[in-house]
Coordinates of C-alpha atoms in Angstrom, one line a residue:
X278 CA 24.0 -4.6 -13.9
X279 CA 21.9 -7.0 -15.1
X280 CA 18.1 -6.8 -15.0
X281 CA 16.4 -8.2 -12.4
X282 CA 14.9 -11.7 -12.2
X283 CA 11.1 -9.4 -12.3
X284 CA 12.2 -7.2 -15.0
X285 CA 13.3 -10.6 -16.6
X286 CA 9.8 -12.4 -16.1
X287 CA 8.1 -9.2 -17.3
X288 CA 10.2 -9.4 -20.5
X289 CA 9.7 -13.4 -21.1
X290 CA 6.2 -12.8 -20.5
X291 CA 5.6 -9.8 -23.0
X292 CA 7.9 -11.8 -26.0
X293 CA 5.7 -15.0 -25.2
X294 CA 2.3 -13.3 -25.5
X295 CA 0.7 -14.0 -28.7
X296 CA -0.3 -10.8 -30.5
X297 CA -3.4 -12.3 -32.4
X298 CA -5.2 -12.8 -28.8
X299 CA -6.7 -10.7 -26.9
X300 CA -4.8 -9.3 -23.7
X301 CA -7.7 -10.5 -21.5
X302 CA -6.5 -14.0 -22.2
X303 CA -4.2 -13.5 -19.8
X304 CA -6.2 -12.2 -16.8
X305 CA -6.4 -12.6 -13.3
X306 CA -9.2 -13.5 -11.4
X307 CA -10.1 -14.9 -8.0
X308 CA -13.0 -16.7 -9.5
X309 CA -11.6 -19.5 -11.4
X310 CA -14.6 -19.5 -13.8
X311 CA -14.8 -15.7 -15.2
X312 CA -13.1 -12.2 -14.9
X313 CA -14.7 -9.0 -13.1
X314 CA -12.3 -6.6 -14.1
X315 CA -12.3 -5.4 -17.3
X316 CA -8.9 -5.0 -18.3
X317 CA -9.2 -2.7 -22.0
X318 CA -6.7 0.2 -21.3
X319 CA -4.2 -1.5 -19.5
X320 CA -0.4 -1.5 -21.4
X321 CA 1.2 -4.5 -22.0
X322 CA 3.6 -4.3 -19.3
X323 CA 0.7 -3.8 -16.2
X324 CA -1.1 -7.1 -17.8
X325 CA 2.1 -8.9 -17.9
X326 CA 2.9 -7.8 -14.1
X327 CA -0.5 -9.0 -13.0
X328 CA -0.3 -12.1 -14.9
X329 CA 3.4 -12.9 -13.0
X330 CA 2.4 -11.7 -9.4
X331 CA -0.1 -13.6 -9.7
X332 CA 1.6 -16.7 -10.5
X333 CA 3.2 -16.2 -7.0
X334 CA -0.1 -14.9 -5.1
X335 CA -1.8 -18.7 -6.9
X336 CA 1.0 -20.8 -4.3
X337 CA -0.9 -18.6 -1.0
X338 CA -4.4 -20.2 -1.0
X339 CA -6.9 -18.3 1.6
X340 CA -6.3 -21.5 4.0
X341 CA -2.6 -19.5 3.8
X342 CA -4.2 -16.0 4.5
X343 CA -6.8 -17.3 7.2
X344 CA -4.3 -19.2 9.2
X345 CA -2.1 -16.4 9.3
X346 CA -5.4 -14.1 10.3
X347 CA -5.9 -16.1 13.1
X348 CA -2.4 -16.4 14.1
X349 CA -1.7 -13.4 14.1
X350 CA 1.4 -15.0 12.5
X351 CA 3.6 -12.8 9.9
X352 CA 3.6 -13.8 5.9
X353 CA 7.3 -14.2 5.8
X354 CA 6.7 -17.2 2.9
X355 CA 4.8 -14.8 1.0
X356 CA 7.4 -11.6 1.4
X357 CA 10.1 -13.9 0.5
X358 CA 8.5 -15.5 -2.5
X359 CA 8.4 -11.9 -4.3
X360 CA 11.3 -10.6 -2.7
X361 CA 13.1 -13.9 -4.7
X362 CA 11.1 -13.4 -7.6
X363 CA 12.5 -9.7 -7.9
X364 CA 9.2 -7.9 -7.5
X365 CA 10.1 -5.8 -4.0
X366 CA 12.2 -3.7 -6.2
X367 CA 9.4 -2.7 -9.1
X368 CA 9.8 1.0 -9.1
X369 CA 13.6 0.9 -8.4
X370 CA 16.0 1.9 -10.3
X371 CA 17.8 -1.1 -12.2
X372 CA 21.0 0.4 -10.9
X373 CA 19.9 -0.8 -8.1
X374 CA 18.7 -4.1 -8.3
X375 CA 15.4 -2.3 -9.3
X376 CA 12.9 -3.2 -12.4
X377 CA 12.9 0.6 -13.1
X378 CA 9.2 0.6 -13.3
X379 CA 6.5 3.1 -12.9
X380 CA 3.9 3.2 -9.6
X381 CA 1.6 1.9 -12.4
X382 CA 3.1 -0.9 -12.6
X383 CA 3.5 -0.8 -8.6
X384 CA -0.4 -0.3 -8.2
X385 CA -1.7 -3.2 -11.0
X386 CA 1.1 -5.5 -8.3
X387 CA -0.5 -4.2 -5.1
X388 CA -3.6 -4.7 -6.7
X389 CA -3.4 -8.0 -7.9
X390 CA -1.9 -9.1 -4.3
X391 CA -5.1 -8.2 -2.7
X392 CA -7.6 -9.5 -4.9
X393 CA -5.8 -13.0 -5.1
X394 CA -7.2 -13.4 -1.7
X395 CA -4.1 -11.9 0.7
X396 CA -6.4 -8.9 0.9
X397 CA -4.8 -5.7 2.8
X398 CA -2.7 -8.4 4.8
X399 CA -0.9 -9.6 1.9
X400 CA -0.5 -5.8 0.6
X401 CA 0.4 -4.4 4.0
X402 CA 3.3 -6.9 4.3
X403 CA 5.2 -5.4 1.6
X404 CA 3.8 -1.9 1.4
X405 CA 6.4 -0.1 2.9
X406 CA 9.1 -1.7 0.8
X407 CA 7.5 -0.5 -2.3
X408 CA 6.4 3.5 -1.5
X409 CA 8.8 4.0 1.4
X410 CA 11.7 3.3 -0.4
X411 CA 11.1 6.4 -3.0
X412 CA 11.9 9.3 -1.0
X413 CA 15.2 7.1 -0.1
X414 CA 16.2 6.2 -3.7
X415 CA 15.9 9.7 -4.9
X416 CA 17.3 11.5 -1.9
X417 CA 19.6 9.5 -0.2
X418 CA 23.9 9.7 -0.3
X419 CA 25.7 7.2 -2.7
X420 CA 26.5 5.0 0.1
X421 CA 23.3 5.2 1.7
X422 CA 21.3 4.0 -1.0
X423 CA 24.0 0.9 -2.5
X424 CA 24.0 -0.1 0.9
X425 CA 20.3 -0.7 1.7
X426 CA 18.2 -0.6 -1.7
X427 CA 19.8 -3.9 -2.6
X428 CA 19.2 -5.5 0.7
X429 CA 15.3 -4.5 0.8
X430 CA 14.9 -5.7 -2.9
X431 CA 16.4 -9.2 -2.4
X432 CA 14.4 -9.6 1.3
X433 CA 17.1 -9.2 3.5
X434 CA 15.7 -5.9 5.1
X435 CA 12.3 -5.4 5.7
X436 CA 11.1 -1.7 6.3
X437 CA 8.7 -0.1 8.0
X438 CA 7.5 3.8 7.8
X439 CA 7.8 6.5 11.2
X440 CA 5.3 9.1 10.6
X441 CA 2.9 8.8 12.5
X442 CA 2.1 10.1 16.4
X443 CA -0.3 9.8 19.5
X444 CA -1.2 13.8 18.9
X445 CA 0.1 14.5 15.7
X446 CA -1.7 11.8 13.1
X447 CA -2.4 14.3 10.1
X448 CA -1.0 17.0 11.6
X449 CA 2.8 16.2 10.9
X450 CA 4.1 19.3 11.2
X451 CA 3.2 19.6 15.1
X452 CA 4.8 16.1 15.7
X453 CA 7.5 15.8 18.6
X454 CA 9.4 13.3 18.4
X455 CA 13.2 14.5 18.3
X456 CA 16.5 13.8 16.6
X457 CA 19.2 15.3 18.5
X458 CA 22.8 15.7 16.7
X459 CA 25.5 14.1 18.9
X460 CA 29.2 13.7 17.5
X461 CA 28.9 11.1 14.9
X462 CA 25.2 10.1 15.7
X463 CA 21.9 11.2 15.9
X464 CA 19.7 10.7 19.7
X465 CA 16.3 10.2 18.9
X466 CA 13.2 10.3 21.4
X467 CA 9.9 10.3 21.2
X468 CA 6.9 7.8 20.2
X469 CA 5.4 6.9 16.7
X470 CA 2.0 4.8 16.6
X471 CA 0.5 2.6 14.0
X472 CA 3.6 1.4 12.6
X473 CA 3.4 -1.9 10.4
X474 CA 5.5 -4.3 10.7
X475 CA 7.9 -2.8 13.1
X476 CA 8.2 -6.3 15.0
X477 CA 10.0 -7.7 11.5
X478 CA 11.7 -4.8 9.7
X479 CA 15.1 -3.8 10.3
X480 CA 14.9 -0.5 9.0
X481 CA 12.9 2.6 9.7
X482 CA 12.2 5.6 7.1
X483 CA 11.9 7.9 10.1
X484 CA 10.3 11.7 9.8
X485 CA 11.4 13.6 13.6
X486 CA 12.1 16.8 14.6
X487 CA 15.8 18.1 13.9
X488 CA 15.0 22.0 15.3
X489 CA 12.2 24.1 17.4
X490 CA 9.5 25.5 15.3
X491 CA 10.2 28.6 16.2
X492 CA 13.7 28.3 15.3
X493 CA 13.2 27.9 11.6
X494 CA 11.1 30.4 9.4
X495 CA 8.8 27.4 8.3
X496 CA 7.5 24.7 10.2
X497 CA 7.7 22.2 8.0
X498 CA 12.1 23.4 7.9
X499 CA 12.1 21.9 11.2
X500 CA 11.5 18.2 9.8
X501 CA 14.4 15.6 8.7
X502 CA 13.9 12.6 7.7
X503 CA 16.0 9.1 8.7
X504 CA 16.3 5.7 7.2
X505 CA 17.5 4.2 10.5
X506 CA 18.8 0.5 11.8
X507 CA 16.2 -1.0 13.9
X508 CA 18.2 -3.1 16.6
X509 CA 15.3 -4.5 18.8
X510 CA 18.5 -5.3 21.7
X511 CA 19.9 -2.0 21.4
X512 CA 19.0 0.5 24.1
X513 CA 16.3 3.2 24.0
X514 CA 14.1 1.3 21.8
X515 CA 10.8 -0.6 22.5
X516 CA 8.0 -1.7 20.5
X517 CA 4.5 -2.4 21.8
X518 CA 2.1 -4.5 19.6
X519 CA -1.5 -3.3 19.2
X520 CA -4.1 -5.7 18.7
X521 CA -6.1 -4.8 15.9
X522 CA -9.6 -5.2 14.0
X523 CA -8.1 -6.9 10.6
X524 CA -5.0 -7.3 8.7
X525 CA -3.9 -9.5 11.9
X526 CA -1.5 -11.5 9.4
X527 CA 1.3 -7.9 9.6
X528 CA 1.8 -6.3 12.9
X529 CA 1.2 -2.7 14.1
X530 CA 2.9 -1.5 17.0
X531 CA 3.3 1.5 18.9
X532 CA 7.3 2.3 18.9
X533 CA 8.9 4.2 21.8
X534 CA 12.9 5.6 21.3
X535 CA 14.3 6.9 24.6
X536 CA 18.1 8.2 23.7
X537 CA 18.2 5.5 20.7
X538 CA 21.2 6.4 18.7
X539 CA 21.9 5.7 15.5
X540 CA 24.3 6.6 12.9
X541 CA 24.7 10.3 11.5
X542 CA 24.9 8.8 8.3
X543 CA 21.3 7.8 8.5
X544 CA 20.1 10.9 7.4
X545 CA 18.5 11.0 4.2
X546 CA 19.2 14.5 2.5
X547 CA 20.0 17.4 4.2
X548 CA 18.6 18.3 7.7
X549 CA 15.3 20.0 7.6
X550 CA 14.3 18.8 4.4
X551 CA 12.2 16.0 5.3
X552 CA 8.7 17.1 5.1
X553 CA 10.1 18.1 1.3
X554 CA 11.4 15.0 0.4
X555 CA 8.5 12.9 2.6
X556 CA 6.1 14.4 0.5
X557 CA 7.2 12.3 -2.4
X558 CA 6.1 9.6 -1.4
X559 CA 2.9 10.7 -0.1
X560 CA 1.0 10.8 -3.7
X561 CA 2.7 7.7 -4.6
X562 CA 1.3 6.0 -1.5
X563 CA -2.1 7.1 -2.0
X564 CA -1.8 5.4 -5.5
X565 CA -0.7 2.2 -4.4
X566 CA -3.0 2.2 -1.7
X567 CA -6.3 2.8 -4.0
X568 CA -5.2 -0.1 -6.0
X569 CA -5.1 -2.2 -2.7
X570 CA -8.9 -0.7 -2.3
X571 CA -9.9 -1.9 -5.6
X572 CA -7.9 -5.4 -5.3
X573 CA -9.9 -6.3 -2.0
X574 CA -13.1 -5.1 -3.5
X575 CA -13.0 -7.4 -6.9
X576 CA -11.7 -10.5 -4.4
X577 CA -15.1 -9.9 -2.4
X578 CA -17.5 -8.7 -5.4
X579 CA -16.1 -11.9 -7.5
X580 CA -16.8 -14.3 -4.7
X581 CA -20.1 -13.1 -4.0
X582 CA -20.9 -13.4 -7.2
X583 CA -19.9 -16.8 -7.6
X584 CA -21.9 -18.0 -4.0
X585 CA -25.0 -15.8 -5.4
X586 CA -25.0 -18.1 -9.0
X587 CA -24.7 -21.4 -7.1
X588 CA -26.5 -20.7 -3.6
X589 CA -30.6 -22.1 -4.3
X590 CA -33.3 -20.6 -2.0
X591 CA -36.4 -21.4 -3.0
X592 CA -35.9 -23.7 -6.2
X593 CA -33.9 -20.9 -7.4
X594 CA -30.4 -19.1 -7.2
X595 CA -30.4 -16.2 -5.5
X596 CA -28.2 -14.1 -8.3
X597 CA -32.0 -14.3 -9.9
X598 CA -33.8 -12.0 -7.3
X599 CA -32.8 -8.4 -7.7
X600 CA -32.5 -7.7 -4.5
X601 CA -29.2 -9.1 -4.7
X602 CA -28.3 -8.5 -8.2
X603 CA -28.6 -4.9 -8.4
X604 CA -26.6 -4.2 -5.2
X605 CA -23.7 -6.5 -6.5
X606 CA -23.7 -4.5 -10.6
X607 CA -23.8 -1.3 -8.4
X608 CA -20.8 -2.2 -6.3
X609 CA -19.6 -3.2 -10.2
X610 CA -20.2 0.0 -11.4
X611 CA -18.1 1.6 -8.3
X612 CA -15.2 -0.2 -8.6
X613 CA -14.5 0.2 -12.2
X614 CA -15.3 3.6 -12.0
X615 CA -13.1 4.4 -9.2
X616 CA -10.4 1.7 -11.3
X617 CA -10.3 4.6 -13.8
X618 CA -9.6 7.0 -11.4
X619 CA -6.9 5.0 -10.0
X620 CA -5.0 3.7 -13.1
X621 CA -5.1 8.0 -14.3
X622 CA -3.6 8.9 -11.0
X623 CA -0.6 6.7 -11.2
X624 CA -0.1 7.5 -15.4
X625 CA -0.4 11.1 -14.1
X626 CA 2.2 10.6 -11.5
X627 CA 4.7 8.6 -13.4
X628 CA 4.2 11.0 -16.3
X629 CA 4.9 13.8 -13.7
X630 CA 8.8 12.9 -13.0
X631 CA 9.7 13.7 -16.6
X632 CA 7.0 16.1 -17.6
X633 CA 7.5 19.4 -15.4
X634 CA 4.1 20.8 -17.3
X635 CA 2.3 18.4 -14.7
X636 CA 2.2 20.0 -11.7
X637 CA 2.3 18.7 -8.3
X638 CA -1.5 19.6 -7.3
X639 CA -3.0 18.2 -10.3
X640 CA -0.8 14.7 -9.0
X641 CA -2.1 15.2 -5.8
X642 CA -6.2 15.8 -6.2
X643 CA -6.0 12.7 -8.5
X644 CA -4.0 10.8 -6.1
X645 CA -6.2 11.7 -3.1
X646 CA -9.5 11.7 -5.3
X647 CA -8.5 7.8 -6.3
X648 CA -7.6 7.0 -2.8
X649 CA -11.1 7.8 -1.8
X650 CA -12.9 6.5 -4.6
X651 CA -11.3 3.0 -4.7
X652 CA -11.8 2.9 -0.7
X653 CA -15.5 4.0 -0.9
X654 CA -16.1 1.0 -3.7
X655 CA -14.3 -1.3 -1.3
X656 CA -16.0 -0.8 1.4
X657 CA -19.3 -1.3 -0.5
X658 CA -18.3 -4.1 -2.2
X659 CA -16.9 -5.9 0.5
X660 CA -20.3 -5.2 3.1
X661 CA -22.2 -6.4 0.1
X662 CA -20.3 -9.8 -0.2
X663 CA -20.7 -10.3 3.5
X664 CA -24.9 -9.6 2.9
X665 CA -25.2 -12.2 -0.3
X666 CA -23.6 -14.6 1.7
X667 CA -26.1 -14.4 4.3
X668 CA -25.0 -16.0 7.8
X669 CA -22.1 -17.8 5.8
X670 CA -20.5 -14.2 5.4
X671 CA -20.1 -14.3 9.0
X672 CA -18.0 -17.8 8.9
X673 CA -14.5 -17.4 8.4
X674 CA -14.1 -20.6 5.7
X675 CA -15.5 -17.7 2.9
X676 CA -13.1 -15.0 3.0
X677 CA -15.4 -12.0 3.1
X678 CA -15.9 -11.7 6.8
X679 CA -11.8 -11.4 6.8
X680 CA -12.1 -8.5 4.2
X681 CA -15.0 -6.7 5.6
X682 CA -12.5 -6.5 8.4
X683 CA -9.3 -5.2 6.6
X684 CA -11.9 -2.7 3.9
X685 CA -11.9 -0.3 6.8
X686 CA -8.0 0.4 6.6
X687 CA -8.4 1.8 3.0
X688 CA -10.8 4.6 3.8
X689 CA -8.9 5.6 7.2
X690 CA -5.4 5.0 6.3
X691 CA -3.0 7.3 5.3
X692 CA -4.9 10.0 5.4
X693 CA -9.2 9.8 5.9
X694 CA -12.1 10.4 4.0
X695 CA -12.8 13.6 5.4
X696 CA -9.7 15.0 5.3
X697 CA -9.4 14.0 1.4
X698 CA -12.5 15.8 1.4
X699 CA -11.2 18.7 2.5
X700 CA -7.8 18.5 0.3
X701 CA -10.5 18.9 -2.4
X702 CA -13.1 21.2 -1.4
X703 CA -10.3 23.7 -0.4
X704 CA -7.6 22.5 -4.0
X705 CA -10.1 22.5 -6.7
X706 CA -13.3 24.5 -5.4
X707 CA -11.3 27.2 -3.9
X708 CA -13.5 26.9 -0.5
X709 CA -12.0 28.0 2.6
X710 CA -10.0 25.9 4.4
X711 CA -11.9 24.3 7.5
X712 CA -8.8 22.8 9.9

């Protein structure tokens, strides 16, 4: 199969970089007059993915993202703009239709998506296609995964991820909704809350309930996992919008399956393997996320920056009084540190699916340990932007009210601070575990 029109742009790119210059020539930035990030350590191949998304991300101005905010309207332009360009498949297989990347290369994307300006909105909207899809490339049948890798690379399926519950958020393995084996199909019931972009995909990776608990000699043996059709006429199926702090551009929903059938054939392995196989995907997530974190934090850090050298209070610019300097090189300081811990988690994961030396739990603390770190920096970066810009951080026409918003998602989503916290105390400090 030939390679795919991103793994072509990546290669153009590369041959067409001059070696003589340095690779930050070719950064990124949301200011157009200088570069936060500091970009020594990256490969080649990231730098040239930033440099292309980009490209796309420059055609979606913030009037794009703060329209859509306010709308409540879904990105479609902007999903099909990378899905045409190739980029929805980056760590696909090229066998697929993929660019047989690494989730490096998937973070620097997600990365570079929110600090254009899109923020978690712009991220969010393809998410699912990009960390979803991992548990279904390398687990699914034959004809499972020629039929719909393909079509979720190119645009033509949109997916969205069923985890999560009304009483079982973190606690997966005590979730209830139900997939019941009927003749040639599966009868699924049950509820699954916070679910983005239910209202436009037309798949589902879908983790329910195969067998009773006490059936199986582990819990977690109990689990399958699905990559159903979603047919919004079919019967049994009903989705219920929630109206939400930020990220208002991609809709969450609460989704409700009364006797929905679907296909046997949707099954994705072998029944009872699902919390296996989910798990996957969960480290890879975390990854992708944390670049998101760090994306939305530059975006705000960058701007304030920029309003703090030109704002004059005084006779002077503000950038001059410390008071807001040193917050803003703090929030500096945070995000490149937690960049390192990012960029390490996503070598360390790629790495770990030909390297069987590196174990799953090392993946996993630096996966949840990044997550954290890049969300924390967000957070602080983004209420510091909001502060320089004094009551103009409140008005919508500078971006950093809208990100303030959507910084929250990092540290809660998919898993919170304080459960990462406890991943690590209990992982690497051996301390008893407290839930």
């Amino acid at each position: 199969m030939p390679p795919t029109l991103a793994r072509a742009a990546i290669r153009t790119l590369t041959r067409l970089r001059c070696p003589h210059q340095p690779s930050s020539r070719h950064a990124f930035s949301t200011s157009p007059s200088r570069r936060i990030m500091e970009l020594t350590g990256f490969t080649e191949t990231q730098l040239t993915v930033r440099e292309a998304v980009s490209a796309i991300c420059s055609q979606f101005p913030s009037s794009y993202w703060q329209e859509h905010d306010a709308s409540e309207t879904d990105p479609k332009e902007f999903h099909a703009a990378l899905a045409s360009s190739g980029f929805l498949g980056i760590a696909l297989p090229e066998s697929l239709g993929g660019s047989g990347l690494g989730i490096s290369e998937a973070t620097i994307m997600m990365q570079t998506i929110a600090e254009s300006g899109a923020g978690m909105a712009g991220a969010q909207s393809i998410h699912a296609n990009v960390y979803a899809t991992q548990p279904l490339a390398r687990f699914g049948s034959k004809e499972q995964v020629e039929e719909t890798i393909p079509k979720i690379i190119d645009g033509t399926y949109r997916t969205c991820f069923g985890v999560t519950e009304p009483d079982a958020g973190l606690d997966t393995l005590r979730l209830r909704t139900t997939a019941k084996r009927d003749g040639d199909d599966y009868v699924i019931s049950g509820q699954k809350i916070w679910i983005t972009c239910a209202q436009v995909a037309s798949r589902m990776i879908l983790l329910a309930r195969t067998s009773p608990a006490s059936s199986v000699p582990k819990p977690s043996q109990a689990l399958s996992l699905f990559c159903i059709p979603l047919s919004k006429s079919s019967p049994g199926l009903e989705l219920r919008r929630i109206k939400k702090m930020g990220g208002r551009a991609v809709d969450a929903n609460e989704v409700f399956f009364d006797n929905y059938r679907v296909p046997a054939s949707s099954l994705i392995g072998k029944e009872g393997h699902g919390f296996k196989i989910i798990l996957h995907g969960m480290n890879a997530e975390r990854c992708l996320l944390a670049g998101e974190a760090l994306g939305l934090g530059y975006a705000a850090l960058s701007r304030a920056a920029s309003y703090a050298r030109e704002r004059n209070v005084f006779g002077r610019p503000i950038g001059q009084n410390q008071g807001i300097a040193h917050p803003l090189a703090e929030c500096y300081m945070h995000l490149e540190a937690a960049k390192l811990a990012t960029y390490h988690a996503a070598r360390l994961y790629d790495a770990s699916q030909t390297d069987e030396s590196i174990k799953q739990d090392a993946v996993g603390i630096a996966a949840n340990s990044a997550k954290f770190l890049a969300a924390e920096a967000a957070f602080k970066a983004c209420e510091r932007a909001v502060l320089a810009h004094g009551g103009m951080g409140y008005a919508v026409e500078y971006d950093v009210e809208r990100w303030f918003r959507e910084c929250l998602v990092p540290r809660i989503a998919p898993v919170s601070r304080e459960m990462v916290l406890n991943f690590v105390g209990e992982r690497v400090l051996g301390l008893p575990r407290s839930y």
